[in-house]
Tab-separated table of C-alpha atoms and ligand atoms in Angstrom:
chain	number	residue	atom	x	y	z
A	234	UNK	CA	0.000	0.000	0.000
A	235	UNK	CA	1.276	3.416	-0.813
A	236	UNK	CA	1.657	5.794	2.225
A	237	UNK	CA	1.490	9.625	2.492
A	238	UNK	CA	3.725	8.781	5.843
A	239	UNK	CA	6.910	8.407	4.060
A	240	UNK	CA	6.335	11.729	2.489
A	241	UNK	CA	8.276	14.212	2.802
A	242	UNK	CA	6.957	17.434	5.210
A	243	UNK	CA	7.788	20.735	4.834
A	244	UNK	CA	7.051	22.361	8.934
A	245	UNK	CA	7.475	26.257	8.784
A	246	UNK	CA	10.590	26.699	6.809
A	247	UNK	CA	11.690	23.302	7.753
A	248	UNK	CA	11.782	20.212	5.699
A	249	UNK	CA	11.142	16.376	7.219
A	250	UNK	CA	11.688	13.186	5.702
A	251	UNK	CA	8.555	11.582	6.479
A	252	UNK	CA	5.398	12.721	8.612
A	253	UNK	CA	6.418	10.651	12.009
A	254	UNK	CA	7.780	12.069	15.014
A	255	UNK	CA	9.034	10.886	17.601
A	256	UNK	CA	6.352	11.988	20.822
A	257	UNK	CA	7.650	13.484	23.693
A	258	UNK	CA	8.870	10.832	26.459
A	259	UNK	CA	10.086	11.650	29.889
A	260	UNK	CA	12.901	8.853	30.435
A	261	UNK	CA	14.349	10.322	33.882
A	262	UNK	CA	18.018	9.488	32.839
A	263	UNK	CA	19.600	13.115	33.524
A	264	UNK	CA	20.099	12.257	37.329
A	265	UNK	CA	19.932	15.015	40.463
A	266	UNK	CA	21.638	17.534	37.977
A	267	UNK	CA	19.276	17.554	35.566
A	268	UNK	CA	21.668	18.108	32.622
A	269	UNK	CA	21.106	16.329	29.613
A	270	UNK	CA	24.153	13.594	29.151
A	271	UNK	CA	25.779	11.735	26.592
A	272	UNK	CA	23.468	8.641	27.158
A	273	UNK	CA	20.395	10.977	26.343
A	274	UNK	CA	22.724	12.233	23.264
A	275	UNK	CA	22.628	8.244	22.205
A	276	UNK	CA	18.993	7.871	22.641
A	277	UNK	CA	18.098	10.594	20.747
A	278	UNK	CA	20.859	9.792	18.076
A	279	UNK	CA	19.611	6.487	17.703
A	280	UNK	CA	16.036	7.105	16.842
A	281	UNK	CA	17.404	10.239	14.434
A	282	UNK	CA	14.960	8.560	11.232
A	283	UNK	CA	12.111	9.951	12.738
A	284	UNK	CA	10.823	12.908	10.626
A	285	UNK	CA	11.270	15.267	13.535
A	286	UNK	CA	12.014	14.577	17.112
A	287	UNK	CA	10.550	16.061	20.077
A	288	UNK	CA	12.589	15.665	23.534
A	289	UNK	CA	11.275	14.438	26.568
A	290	UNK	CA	9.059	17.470	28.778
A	291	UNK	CA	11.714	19.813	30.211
A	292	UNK	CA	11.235	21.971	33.418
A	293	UNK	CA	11.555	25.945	32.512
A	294	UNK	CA	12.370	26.919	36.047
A	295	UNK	CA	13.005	25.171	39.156
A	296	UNK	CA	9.917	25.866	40.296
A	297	UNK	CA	8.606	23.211	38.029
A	298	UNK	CA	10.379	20.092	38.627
A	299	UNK	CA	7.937	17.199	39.856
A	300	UNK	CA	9.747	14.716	37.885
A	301	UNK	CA	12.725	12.819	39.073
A	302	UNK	CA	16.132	12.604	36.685
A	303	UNK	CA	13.918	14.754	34.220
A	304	UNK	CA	16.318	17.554	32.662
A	305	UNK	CA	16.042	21.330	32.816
A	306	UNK	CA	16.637	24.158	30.997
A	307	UNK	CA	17.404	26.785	33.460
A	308	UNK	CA	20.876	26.876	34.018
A	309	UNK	CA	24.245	27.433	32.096
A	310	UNK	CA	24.828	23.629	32.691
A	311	UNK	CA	22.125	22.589	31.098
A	312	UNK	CA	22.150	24.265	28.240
A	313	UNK	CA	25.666	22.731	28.027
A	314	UNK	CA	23.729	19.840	28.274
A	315	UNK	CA	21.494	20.063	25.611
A	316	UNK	CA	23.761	21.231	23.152
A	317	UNK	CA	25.766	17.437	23.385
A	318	UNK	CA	22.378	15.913	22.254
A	319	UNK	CA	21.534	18.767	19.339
A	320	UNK	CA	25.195	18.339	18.012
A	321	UNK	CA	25.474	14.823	17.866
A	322	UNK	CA	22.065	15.101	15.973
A	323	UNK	CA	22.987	17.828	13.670
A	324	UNK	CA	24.847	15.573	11.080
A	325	UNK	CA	21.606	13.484	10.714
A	326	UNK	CA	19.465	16.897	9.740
A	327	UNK	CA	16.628	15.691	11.854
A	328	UNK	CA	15.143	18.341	13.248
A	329	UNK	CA	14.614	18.202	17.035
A	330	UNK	CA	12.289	20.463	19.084
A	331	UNK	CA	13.026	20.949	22.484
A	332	UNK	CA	9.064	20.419	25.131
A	333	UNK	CA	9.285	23.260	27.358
A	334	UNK	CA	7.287	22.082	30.944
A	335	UNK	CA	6.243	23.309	34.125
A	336	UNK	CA	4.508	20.784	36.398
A	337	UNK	CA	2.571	23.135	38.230
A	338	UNK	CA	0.712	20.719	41.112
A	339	UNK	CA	2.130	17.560	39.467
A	340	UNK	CA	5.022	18.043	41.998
A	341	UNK	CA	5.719	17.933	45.585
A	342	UNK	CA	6.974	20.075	48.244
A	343	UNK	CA	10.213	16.962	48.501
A	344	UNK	CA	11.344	18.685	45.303
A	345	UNK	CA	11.283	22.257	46.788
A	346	UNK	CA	12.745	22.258	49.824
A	347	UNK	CA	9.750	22.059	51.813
A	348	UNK	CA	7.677	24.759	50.215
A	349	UNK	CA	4.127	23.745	48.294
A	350	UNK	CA	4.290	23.325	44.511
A	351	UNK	CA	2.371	25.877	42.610
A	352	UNK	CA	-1.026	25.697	39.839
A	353	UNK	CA	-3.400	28.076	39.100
A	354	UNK	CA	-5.974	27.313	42.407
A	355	UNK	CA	-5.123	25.102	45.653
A	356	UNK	CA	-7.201	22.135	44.153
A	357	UNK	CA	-5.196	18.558	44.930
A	358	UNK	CA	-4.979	16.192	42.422
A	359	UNK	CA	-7.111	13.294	43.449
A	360	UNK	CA	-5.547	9.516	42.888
A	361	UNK	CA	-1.949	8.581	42.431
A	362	UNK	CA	1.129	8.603	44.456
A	363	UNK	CA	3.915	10.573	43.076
A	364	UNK	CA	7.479	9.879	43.453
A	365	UNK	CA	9.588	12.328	44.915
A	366	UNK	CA	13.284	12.510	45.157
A	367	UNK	CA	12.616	10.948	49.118
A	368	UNK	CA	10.286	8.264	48.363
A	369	UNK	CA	6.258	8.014	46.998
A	370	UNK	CA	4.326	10.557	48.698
A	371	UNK	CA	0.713	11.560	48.573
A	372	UNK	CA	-0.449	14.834	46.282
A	373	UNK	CA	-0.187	18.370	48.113
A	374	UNK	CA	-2.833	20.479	47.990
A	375	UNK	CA	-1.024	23.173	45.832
A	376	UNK	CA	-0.206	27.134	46.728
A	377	UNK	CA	-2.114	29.268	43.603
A	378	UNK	CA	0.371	31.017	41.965
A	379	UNK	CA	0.488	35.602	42.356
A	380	UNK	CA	-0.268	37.614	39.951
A	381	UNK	CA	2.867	38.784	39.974
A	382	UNK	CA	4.627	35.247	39.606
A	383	UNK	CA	2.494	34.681	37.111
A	384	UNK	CA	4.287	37.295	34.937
A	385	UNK	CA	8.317	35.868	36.616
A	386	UNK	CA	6.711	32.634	35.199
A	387	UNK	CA	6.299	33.877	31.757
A	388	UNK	CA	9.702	35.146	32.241
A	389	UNK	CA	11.014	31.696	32.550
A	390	UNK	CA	9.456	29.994	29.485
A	391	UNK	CA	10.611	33.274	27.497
A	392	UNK	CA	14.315	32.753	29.004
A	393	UNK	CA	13.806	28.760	28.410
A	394	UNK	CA	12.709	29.299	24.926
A	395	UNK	CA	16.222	31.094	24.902
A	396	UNK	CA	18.297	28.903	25.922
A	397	UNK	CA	16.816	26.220	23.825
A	398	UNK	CA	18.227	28.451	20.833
A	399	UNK	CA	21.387	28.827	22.507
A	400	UNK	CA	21.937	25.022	22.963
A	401	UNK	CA	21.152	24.406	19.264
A	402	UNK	CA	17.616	22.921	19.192
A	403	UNK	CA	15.240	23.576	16.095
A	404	UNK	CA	12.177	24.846	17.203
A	405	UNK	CA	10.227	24.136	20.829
A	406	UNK	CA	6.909	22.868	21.947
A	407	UNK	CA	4.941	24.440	24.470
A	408	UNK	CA	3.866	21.700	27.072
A	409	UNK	CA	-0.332	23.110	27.447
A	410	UNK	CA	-1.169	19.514	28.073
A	411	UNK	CA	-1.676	16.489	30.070
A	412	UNK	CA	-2.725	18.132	33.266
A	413	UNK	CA	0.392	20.257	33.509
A	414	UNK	CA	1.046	23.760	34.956
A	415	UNK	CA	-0.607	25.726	31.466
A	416	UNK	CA	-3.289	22.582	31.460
A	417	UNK	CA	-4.363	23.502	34.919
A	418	UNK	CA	-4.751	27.274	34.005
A	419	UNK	CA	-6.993	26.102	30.874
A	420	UNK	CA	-9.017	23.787	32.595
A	421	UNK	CA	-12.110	25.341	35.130
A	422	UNK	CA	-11.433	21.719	37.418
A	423	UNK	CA	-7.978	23.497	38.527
A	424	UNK	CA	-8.583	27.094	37.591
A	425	UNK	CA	-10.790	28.737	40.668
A	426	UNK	CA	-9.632	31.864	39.866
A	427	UNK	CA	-11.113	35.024	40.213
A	428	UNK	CA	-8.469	37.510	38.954
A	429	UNK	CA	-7.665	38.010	34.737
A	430	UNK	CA	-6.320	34.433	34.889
A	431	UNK	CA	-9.350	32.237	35.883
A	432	UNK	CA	-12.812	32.090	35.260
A	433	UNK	CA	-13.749	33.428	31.231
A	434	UNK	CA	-12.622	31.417	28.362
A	435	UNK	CA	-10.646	34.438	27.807
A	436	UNK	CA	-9.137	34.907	31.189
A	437	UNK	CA	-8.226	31.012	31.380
A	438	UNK	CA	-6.312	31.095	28.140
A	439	UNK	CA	-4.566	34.168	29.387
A	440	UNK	CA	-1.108	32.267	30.585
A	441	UNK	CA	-0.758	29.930	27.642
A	442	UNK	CA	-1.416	33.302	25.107
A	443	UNK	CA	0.793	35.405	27.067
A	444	UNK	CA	3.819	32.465	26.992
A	445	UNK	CA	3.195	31.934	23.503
A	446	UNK	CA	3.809	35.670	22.843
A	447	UNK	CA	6.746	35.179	24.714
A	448	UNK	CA	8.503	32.285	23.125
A	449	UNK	CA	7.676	33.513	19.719
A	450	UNK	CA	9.783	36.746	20.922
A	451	UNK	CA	12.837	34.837	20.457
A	452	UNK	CA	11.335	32.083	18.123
A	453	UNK	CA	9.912	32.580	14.405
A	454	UNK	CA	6.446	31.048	15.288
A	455	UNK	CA	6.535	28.350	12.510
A	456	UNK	CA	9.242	26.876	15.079
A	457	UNK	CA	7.112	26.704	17.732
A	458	UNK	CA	4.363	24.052	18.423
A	459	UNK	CA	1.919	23.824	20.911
A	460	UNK	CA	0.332	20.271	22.411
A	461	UNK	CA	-2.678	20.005	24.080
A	462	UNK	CA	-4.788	17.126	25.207
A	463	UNK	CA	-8.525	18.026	24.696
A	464	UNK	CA	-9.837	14.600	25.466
A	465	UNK	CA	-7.329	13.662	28.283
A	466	UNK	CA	-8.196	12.157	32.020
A	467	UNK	CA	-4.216	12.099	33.055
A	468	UNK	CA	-3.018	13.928	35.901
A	469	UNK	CA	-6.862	14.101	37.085
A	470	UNK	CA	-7.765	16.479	34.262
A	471	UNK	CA	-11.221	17.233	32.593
A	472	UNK	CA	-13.728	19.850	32.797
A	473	UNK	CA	-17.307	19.750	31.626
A	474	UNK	CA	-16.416	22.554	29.129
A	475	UNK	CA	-13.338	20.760	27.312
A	476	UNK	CA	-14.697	20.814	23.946
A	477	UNK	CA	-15.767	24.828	23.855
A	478	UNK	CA	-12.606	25.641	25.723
A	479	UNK	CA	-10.672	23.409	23.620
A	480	UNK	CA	-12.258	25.106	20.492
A	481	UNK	CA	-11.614	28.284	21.339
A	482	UNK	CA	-7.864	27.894	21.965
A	483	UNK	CA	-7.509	26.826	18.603
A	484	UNK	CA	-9.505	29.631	17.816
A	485	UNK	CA	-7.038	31.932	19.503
A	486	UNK	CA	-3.940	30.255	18.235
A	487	UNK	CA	-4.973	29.650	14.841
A	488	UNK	CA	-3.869	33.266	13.673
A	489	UNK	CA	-0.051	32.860	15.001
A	490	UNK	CA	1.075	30.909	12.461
A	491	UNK	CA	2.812	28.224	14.534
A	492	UNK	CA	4.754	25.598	13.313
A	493	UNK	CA	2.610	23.077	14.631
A	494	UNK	CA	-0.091	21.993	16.756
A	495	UNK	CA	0.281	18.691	18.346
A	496	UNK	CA	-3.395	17.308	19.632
A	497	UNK	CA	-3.461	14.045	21.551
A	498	UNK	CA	-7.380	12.825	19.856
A	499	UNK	CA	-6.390	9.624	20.995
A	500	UNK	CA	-7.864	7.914	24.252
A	501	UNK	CA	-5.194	5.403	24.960
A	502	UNK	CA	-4.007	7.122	27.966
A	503	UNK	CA	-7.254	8.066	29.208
A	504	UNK	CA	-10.320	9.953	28.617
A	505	UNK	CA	-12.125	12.026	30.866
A	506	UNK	CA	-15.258	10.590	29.767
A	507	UNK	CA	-17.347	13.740	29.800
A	508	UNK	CA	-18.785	13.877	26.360
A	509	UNK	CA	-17.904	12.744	23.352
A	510	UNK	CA	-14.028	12.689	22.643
A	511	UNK	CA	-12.702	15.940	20.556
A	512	UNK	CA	-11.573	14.736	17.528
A	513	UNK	CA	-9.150	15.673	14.774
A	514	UNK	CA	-11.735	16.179	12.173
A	515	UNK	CA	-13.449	19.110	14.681
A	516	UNK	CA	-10.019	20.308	15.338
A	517	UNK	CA	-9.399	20.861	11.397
A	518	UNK	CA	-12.721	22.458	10.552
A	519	UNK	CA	-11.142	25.292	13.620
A	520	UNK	CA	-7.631	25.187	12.558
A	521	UNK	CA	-5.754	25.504	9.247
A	522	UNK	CA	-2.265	25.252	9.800
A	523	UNK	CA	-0.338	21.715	10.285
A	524	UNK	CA	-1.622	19.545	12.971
A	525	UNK	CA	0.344	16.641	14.415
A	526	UNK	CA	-1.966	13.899	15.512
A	527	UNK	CA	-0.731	11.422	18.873
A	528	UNK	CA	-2.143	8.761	20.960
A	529	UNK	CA	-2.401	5.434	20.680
A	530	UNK	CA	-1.635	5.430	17.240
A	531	UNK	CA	-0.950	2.032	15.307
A	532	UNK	CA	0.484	2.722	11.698
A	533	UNK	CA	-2.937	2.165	10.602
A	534	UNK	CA	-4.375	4.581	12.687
A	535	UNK	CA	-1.269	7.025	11.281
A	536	UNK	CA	-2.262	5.993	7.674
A	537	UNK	CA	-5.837	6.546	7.794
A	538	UNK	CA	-5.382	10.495	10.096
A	539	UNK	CA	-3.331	11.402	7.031
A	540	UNK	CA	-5.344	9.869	4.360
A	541	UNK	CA	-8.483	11.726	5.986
A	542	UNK	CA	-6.627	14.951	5.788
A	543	UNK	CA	-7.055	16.019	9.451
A	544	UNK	CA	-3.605	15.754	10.076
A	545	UNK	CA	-0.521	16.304	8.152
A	546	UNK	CA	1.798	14.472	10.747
A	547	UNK	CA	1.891	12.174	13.473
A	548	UNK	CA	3.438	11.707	16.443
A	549	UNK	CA	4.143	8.001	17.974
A	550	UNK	CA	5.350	7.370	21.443
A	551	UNK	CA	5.650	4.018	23.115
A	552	UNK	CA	6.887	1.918	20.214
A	553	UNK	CA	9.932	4.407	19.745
A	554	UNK	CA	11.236	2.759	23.468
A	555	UNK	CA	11.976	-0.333	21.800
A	556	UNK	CA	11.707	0.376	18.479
A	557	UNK	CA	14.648	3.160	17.274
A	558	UNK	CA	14.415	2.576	13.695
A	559	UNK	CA	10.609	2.795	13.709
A	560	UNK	CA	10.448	4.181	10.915
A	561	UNK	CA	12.014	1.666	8.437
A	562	UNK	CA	10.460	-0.927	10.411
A	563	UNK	CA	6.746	0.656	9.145
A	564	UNK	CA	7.694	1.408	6.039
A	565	UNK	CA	9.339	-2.337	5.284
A	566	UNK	CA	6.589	-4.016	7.358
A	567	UNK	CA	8.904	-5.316	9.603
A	568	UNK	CA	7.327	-6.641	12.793
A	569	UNK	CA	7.687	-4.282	16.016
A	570	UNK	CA	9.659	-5.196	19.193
A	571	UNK	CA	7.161	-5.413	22.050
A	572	UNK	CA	7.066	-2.043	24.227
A	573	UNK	CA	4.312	-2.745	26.800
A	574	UNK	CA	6.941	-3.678	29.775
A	575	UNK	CA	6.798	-0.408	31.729
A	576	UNK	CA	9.525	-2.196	34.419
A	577	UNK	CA	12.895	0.169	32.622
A	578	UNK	CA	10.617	3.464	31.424
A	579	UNK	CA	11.755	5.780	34.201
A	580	UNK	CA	14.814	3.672	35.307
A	581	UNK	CA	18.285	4.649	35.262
A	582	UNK	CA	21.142	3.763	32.600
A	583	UNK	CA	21.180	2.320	29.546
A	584	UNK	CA	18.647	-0.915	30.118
A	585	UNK	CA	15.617	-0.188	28.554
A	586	UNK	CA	16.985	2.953	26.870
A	587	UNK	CA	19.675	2.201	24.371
A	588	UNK	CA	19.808	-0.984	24.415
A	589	UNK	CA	17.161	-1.807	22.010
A	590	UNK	CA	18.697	-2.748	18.768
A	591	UNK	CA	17.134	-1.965	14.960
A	592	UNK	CA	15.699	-5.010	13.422
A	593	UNK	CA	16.473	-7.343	12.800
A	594	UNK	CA	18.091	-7.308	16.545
B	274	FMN	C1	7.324	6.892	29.213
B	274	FMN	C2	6.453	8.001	28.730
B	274	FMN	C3	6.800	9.318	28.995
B	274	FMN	C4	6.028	10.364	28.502
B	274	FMN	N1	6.440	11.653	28.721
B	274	FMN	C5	5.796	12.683	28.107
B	274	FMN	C6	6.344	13.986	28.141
B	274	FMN	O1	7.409	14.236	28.683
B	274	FMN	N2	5.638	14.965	27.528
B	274	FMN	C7	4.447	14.728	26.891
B	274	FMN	O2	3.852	15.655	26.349
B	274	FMN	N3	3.947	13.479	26.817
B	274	FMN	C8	4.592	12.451	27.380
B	274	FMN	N4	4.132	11.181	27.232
B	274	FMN	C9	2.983	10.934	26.361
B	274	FMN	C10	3.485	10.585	24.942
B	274	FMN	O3	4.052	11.705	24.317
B	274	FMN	C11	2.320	10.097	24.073
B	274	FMN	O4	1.344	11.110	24.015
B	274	FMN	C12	1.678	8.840	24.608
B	274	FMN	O5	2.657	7.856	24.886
B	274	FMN	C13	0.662	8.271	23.604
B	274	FMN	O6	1.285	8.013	22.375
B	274	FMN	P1	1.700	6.506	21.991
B	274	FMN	O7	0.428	5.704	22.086
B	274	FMN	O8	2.235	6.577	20.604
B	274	FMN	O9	2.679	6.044	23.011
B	274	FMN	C14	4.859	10.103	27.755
B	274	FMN	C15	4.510	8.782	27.521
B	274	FMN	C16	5.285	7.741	27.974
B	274	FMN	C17	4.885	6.345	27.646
């Protein structure tokens, strides 16, 4: 069968190989320091036939670590950091954008010396443990974040955006989903608030806009995406207005001319249940420039987003942990290694990272 996936993309002023990227996967291999290393360099390397890759969610500011091992992009070191990965890509031309993230209540007070992780209201996330650098805790009720840190915070994604440009990447992705800091300012289950941040469409779109605007002060915008998760139950997310609030951020973001917009329309990690799911086809008829399609995806599923025309690209996550040469493996019809064994996702070292060989293995 023929395949629009092994066609070549152009992104902005950017041109890819094929339409698959590689999805955005926290691995927790940079350690306490949180600067990127020359194992990440290898895992990255080694999956460079993607048509773009997009790094694993990295924190903007101290403020919004909640992840353990998971880089940053805050400090001279880590930009150091970075740039090992981006340069041992740059010979491949794959383009590599860099996900900027704040965890806003997805964190704990073990990773800030005491003091209560931040989100838009004090509203705990209900279920899961987290793991914290002392051990698996139960959620914090989190502190709601000034006005006036509120505007420092926007400070840090514009100085993040920075130093991604500084350590070499190709574009970045704003991290608006999955129940994370900007997530929990769109969505009226976290966002109580009463001042120009909370309550209106309008108001609750406020942080993501005004970060955008900032980013795209040291980026073109056609190298900047966006990724959002209208359909998604994660982190204890969901809001009886989703699809009108969903709708109306691609309303807002539709005239910046971004490089991409990366929607996670599939429910394989979760749906909030609330309605019927958002999907692509709704999120086309609102928005005209490329959309990247994610979740759940089997090259099927890739095939027939494309054919439909309600996405130009893909993105494809948990195959890529076992699978670097993805890629060929689709396009020969090569059977996949098997990438359900969670046991080495977050684990330290090489097993379960770069140790996964192309096929034949
Ligand atoms: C180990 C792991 C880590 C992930 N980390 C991130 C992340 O850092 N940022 C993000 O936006 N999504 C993250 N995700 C979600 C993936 O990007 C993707 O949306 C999800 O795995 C569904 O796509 P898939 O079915 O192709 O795996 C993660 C998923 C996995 C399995």
């Amino acid at each position: 069968m023929s395949s629009r996936l092994f066609e070549q993309l152009t992104l902005g002023d950017l041109s890819l190989n094929n339409r698959i990227a590689m999805a955005p996967m926290t691995r927790g291999r940079a350690g306490e320091s949180r600067v990127a290393n020359e194992l990440m360099a290898e895992y990255y390397y080694q999956r460079r036939s993607a048509g773009m890759i997009i790094t694993e969610a990295t924190v903007v500011s101290a403020q919004g670590n909640g992840w353990v091992g998971s880089p940053g992009i805050y400090t001279p070191e880590m930009v150091e950091g970075w740039r090992r990965v981006t340069h041992r890509l740059e010979p491949s031309g794959t383009p590599i954008f860099l996900q900027l993230w704040h965890c806003g209540r997805v964190s704990h007070s073990d990773f800030h010396a005491g003091a209560l992780p931040v989100s838009a209201s004090a509203v705990k996330l209900q279920g899961d443990h987290i793991h914290t650098p002392l051990g698996t805790k139960e959620y914090e009720t989190p502190r709601p974040l000034g006005t006036d840190e509120i505007l420092a915070t926007v400070a840090d994604y514009r100085l993040a955006a920075l130093h991604a440009m500084e350590a070499g990447f190709s574009g970045i992705e704003v991290h608006s989903a999955n129940g994370y800091l900007l997530n929990q300012f769109l969505d009226a289950k976290t966002n109580l608030r009463q001042d120009r941040y909370g309550g209106s469409l309008k108001n609750r779109y406020r942080l993501l806009g005004e970060v955008l605007a900032a980013v795209m002060e040291v980026w073109p915008a056609n190298r900047v995406g966006v990724r959002l998760s209208p359909n998604g139950v994660f982190n204890d997310m969901g809001s009886r207005d989703y699809r009108e609030l969903f709708l109306y951020v691609l309303e807002q973001l539709r005239p910046l001319g971004l490089g991409y917009l990366h929607i996670m329309d599939g429910l394989a990690f979760g749906f909030h249940g609330l309605g019927e799911p958002v999907t692509l086809a709704e999120c086309r008829a609102g928005y005209d420039g490329l959309i990247m399609g994610n979740c759940g995806y089997s090259r099927g599923d890739a095939e027939e987003r494309i054919g439909a025309g309600v996405a130009e690209m893909v993105s494809i996550g948990r195959p890529y942990i076992t699978n670097p040469d993805l890629v060929e493996r689709w396009q020969h019809g090569w059977p996949l290694a098997p990438y359900e064994d969670m046991s080495l996702w977050y684990t330290p070292g090489p097993a379960g990272y770069t140790d996964s060989p192309p096929y034949p293995g």
